[in-house]
Short mmCIF file of C-alpha atoms in Angstrom, two decimals:
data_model
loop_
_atom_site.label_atom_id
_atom_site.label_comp_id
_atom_site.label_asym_id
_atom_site.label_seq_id
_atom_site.Cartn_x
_atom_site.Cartn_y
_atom_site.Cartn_z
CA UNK J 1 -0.04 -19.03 -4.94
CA UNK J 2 1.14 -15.40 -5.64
CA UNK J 3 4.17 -14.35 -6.64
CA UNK J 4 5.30 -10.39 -7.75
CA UNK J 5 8.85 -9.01 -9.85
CA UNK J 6 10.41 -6.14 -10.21
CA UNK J 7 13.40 -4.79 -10.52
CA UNK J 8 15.01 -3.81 -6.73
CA UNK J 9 16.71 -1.31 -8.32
CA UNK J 10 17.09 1.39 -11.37
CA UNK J 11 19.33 4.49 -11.82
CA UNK J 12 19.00 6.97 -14.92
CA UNK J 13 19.79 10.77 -15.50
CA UNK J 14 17.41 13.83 -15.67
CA UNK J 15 15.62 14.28 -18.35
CA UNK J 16 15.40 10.02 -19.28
CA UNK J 17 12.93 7.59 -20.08
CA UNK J 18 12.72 5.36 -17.41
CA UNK J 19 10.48 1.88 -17.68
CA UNK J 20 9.79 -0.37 -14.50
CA UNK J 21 8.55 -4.13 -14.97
CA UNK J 22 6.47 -6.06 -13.04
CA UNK J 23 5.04 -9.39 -13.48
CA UNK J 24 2.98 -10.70 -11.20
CA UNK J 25 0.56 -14.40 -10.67
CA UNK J 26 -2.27 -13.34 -8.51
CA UNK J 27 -5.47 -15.48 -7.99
CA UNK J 28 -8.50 -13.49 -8.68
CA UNK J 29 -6.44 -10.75 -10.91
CA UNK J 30 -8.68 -7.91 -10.75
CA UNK J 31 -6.35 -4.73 -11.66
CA UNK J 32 -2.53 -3.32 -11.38
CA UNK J 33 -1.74 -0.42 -9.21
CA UNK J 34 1.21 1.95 -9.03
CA UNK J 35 2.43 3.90 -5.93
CA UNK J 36 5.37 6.26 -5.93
CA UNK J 37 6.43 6.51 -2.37
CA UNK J 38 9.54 8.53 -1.02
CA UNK J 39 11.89 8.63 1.64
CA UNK J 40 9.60 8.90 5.15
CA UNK J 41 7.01 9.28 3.47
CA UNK J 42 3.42 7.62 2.33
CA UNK J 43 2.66 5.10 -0.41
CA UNK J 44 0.85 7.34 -2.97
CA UNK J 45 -1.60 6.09 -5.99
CA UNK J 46 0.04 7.53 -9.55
CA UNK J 47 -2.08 4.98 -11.89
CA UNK J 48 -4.43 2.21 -11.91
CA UNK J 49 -5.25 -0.35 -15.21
CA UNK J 50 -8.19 -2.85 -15.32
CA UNK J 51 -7.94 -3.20 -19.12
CA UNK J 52 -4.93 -4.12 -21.56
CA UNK J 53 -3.68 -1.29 -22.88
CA UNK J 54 -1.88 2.18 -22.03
CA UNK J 55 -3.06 4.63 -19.30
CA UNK J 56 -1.18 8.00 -19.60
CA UNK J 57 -1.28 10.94 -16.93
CA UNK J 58 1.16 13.48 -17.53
CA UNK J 59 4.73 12.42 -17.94
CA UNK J 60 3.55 9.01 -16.14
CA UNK J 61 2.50 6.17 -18.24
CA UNK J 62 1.35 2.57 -17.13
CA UNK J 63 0.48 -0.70 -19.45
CA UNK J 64 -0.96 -4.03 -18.80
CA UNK J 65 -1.07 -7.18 -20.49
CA UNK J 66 -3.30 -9.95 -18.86
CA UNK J 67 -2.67 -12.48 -20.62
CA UNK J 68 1.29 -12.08 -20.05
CA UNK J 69 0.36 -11.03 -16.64
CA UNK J 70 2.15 -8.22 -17.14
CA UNK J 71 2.78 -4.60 -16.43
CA UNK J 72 5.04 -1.62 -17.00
CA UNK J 73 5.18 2.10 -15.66
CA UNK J 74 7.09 4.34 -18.37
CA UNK J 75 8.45 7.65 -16.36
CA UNK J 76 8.88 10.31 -19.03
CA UNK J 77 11.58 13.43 -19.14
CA UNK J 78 12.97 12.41 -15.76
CA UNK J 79 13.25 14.73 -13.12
CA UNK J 80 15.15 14.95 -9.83
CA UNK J 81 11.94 14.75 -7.61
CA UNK J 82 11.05 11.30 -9.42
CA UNK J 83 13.80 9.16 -7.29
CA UNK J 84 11.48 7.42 -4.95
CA UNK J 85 10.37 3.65 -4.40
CA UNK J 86 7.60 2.85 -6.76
CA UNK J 87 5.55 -0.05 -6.37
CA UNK J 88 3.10 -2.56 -8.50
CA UNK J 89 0.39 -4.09 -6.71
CA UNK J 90 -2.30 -6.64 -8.08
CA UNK J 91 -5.15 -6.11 -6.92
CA UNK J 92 -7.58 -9.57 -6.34
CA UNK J 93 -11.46 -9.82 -6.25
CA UNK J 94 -12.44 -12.23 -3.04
CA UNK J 95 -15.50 -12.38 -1.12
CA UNK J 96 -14.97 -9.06 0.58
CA UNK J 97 -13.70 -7.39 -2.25
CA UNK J 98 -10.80 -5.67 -3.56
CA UNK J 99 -7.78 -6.17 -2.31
CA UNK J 100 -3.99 -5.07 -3.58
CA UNK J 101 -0.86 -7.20 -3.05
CA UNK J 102 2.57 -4.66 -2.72
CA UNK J 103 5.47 -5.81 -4.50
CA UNK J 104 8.87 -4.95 -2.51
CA UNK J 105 9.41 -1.94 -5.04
CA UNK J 106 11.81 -0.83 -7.27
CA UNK J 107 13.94 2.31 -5.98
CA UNK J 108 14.35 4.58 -8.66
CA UNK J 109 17.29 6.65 -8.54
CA UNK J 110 17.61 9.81 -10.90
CA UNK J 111 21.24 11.68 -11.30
CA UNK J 112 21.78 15.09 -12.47
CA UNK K 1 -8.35 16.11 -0.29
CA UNK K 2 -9.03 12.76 1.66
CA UNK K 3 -6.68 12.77 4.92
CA UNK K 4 -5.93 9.83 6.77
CA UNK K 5 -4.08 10.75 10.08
CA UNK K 6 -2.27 8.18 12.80
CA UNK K 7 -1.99 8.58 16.67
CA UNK K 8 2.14 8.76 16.23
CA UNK K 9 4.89 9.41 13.93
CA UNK K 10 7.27 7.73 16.09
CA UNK K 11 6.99 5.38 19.37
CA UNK K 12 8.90 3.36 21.22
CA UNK K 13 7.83 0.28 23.04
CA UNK K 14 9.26 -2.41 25.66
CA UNK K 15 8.46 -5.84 25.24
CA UNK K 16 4.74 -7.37 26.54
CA UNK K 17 3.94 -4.46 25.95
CA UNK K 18 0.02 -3.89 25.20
CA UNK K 19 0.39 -1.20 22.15
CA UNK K 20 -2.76 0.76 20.39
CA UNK K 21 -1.69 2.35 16.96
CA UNK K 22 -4.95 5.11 16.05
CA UNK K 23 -5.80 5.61 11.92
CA UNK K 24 -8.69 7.96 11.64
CA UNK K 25 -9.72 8.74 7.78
CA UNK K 26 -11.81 11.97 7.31
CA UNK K 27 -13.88 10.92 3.99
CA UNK K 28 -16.49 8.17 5.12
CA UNK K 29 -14.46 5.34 2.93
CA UNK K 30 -15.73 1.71 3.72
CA UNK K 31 -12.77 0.16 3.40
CA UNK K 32 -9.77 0.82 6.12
CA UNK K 33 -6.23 -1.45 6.50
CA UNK K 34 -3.16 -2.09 8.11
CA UNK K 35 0.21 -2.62 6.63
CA UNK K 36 3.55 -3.02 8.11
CA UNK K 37 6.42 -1.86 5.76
CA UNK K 38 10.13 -3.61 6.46
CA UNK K 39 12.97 -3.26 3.92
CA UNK K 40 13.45 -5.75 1.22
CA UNK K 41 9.48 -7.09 2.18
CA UNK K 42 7.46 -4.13 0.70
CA UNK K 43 3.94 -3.62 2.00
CA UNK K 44 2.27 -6.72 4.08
CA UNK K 45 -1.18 -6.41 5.11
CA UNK K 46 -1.94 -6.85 8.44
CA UNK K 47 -5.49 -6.95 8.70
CA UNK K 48 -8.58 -5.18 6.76
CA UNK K 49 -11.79 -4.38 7.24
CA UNK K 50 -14.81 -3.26 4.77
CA UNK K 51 -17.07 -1.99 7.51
CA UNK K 52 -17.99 -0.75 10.97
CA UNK K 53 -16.92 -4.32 13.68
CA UNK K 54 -15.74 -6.08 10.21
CA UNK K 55 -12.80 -7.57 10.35
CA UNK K 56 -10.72 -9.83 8.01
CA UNK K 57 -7.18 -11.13 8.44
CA UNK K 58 -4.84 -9.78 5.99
CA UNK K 59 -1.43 -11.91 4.81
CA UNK K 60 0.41 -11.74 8.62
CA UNK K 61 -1.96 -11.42 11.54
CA UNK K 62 -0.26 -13.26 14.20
CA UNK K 63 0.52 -11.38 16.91
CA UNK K 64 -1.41 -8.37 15.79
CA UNK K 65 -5.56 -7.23 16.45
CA UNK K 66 -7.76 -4.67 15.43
CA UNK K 67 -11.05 -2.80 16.37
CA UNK K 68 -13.04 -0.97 13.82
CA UNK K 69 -15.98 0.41 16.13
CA UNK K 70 -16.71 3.79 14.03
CA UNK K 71 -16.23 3.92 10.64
CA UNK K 72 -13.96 6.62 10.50
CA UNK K 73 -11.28 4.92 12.83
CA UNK K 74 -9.31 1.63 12.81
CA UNK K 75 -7.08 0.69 15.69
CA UNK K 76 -4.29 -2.15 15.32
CA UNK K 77 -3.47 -3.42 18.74
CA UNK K 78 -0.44 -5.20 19.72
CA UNK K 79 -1.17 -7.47 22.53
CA UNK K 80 2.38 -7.98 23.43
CA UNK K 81 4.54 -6.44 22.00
CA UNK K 82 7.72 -7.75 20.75
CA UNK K 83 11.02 -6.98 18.83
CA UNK K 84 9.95 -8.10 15.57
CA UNK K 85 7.17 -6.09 15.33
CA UNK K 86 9.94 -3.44 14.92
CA UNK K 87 8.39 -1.19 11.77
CA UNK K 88 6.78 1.13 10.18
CA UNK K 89 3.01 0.71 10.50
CA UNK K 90 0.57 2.09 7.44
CA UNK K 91 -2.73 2.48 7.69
CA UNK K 92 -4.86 3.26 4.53
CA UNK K 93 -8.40 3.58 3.44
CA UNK K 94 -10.29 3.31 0.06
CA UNK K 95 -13.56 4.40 -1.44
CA UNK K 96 -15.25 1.16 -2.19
CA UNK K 97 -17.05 1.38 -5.86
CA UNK K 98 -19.31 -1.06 -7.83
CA UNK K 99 -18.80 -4.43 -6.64
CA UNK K 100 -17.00 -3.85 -4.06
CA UNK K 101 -13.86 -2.92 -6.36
CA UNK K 102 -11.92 0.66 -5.80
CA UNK K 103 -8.65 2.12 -7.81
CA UNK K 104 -6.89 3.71 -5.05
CA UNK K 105 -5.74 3.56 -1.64
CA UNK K 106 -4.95 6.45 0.46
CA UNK K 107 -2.27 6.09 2.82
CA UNK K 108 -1.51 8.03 6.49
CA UNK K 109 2.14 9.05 7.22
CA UNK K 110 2.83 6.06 9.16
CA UNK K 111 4.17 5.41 12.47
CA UNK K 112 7.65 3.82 13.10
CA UNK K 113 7.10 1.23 15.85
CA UNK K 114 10.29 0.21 18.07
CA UNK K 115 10.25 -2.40 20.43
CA UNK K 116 13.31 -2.77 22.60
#
């Protein structure tokens, strides 16, 4: 079966480091995925990892363990425009290829 | 910049209704999908498809078709409609790499389906 955590819900203040857990058990684990989305708007891509390890871009930094079937995204120096629903997604390998499994998200909430 | 566009932003439905929600993506990916976001349930895929009259079912089908006849367009079709297929509808497309593997899915705005 597949199952997917992370947290529904986490608040910090500008300027914060901010880190958002998932762990996921996903058949065919290929990769982990992160989309920011916000309020009426569209799911978009901020990182993908197919290897253990760190994967920085910018103040946005993700990690995976595979063996802990495990993943974080670190948000750096928090800002105002980062409150938005950001979700994991493990991505399996089938016959017809990729595909990515959304997790209900975590809304992050960021207060002055 | 790869755009995917949808038919609506917003519509509103009756019930039995026959319903056609239009993704059209602009940079020749392979790959095209349907998701219906509801809150609490994240993103649930509806149905994919990985080329032109391909087709696969995604995680909740039932109730739901699609029609992939060009590859730059992918159509979810309700056949009746009904009030729990109240949501918003995502479509997305991805750039298929080496076997058949891709990083990133772009998404359309969405359209917020109600059925009354």
């Amino acid at each position: 079966g597949q199952s997917l955590e992370q947290p529904s819900e986490v608040t910090a203040v500008e300027g914060a480091i901010v880190q958002i857990n998932c762990t996921y058990q996903t058949s065919g684990f290929y990769g982990l995925s992160w989309y920011q989305q916000h309020d009426g708007g569209a799911p978009t891509f901020l990182s993908y990892n197919a290897l253990d390890g760190l994967e920085e871009t910018g103040r946005f930094s993700s990690f995976l363990s595979r063996s802990d079937s495990y993943g974080y995204l670190l948000l750096q120096e928090l800002q105002m425009k980062d409150s938005a629903s950001y979700f994991c997604a493990p991505s399996q390998l089938d016959n017809y290829g990729q595909n990515f499994v959304f997790g209900p998200g975590t809304r992050l909430s960021v207060l002055p | 910049d790869v755009k995917v566009t949808q038919s609506s932003r917003y519509l509103v439905k009756r019930t039995g209704e026959k319903v056609f929600l239009e993704c059209v993506q602009d940079m020749d990916h392979e790959n095209m999908f349907w998701y219906r976001q509801d809150p609490g349930l994240g993103l649930r895929l509806i149905y994919f498809s990985y080329d032109v009259k391909m087709k696969e079912k995604g995680d909740i089908p039932e109730g739901y078709s699609v029609s992939r006849e060009k590859k730059e367009r992918f159509s979810l079709i309700l056949e009746s409609a009904s009030t729990n297929q109240t949501s918003m509808y995502l479509c997305a497309s991805a750039l298929v790499g080496r076997g058949g593997s891709y990083n990133e899915q772009f998404f359309g705005p969405g359209t917020r389906l109600t059925v009354l």
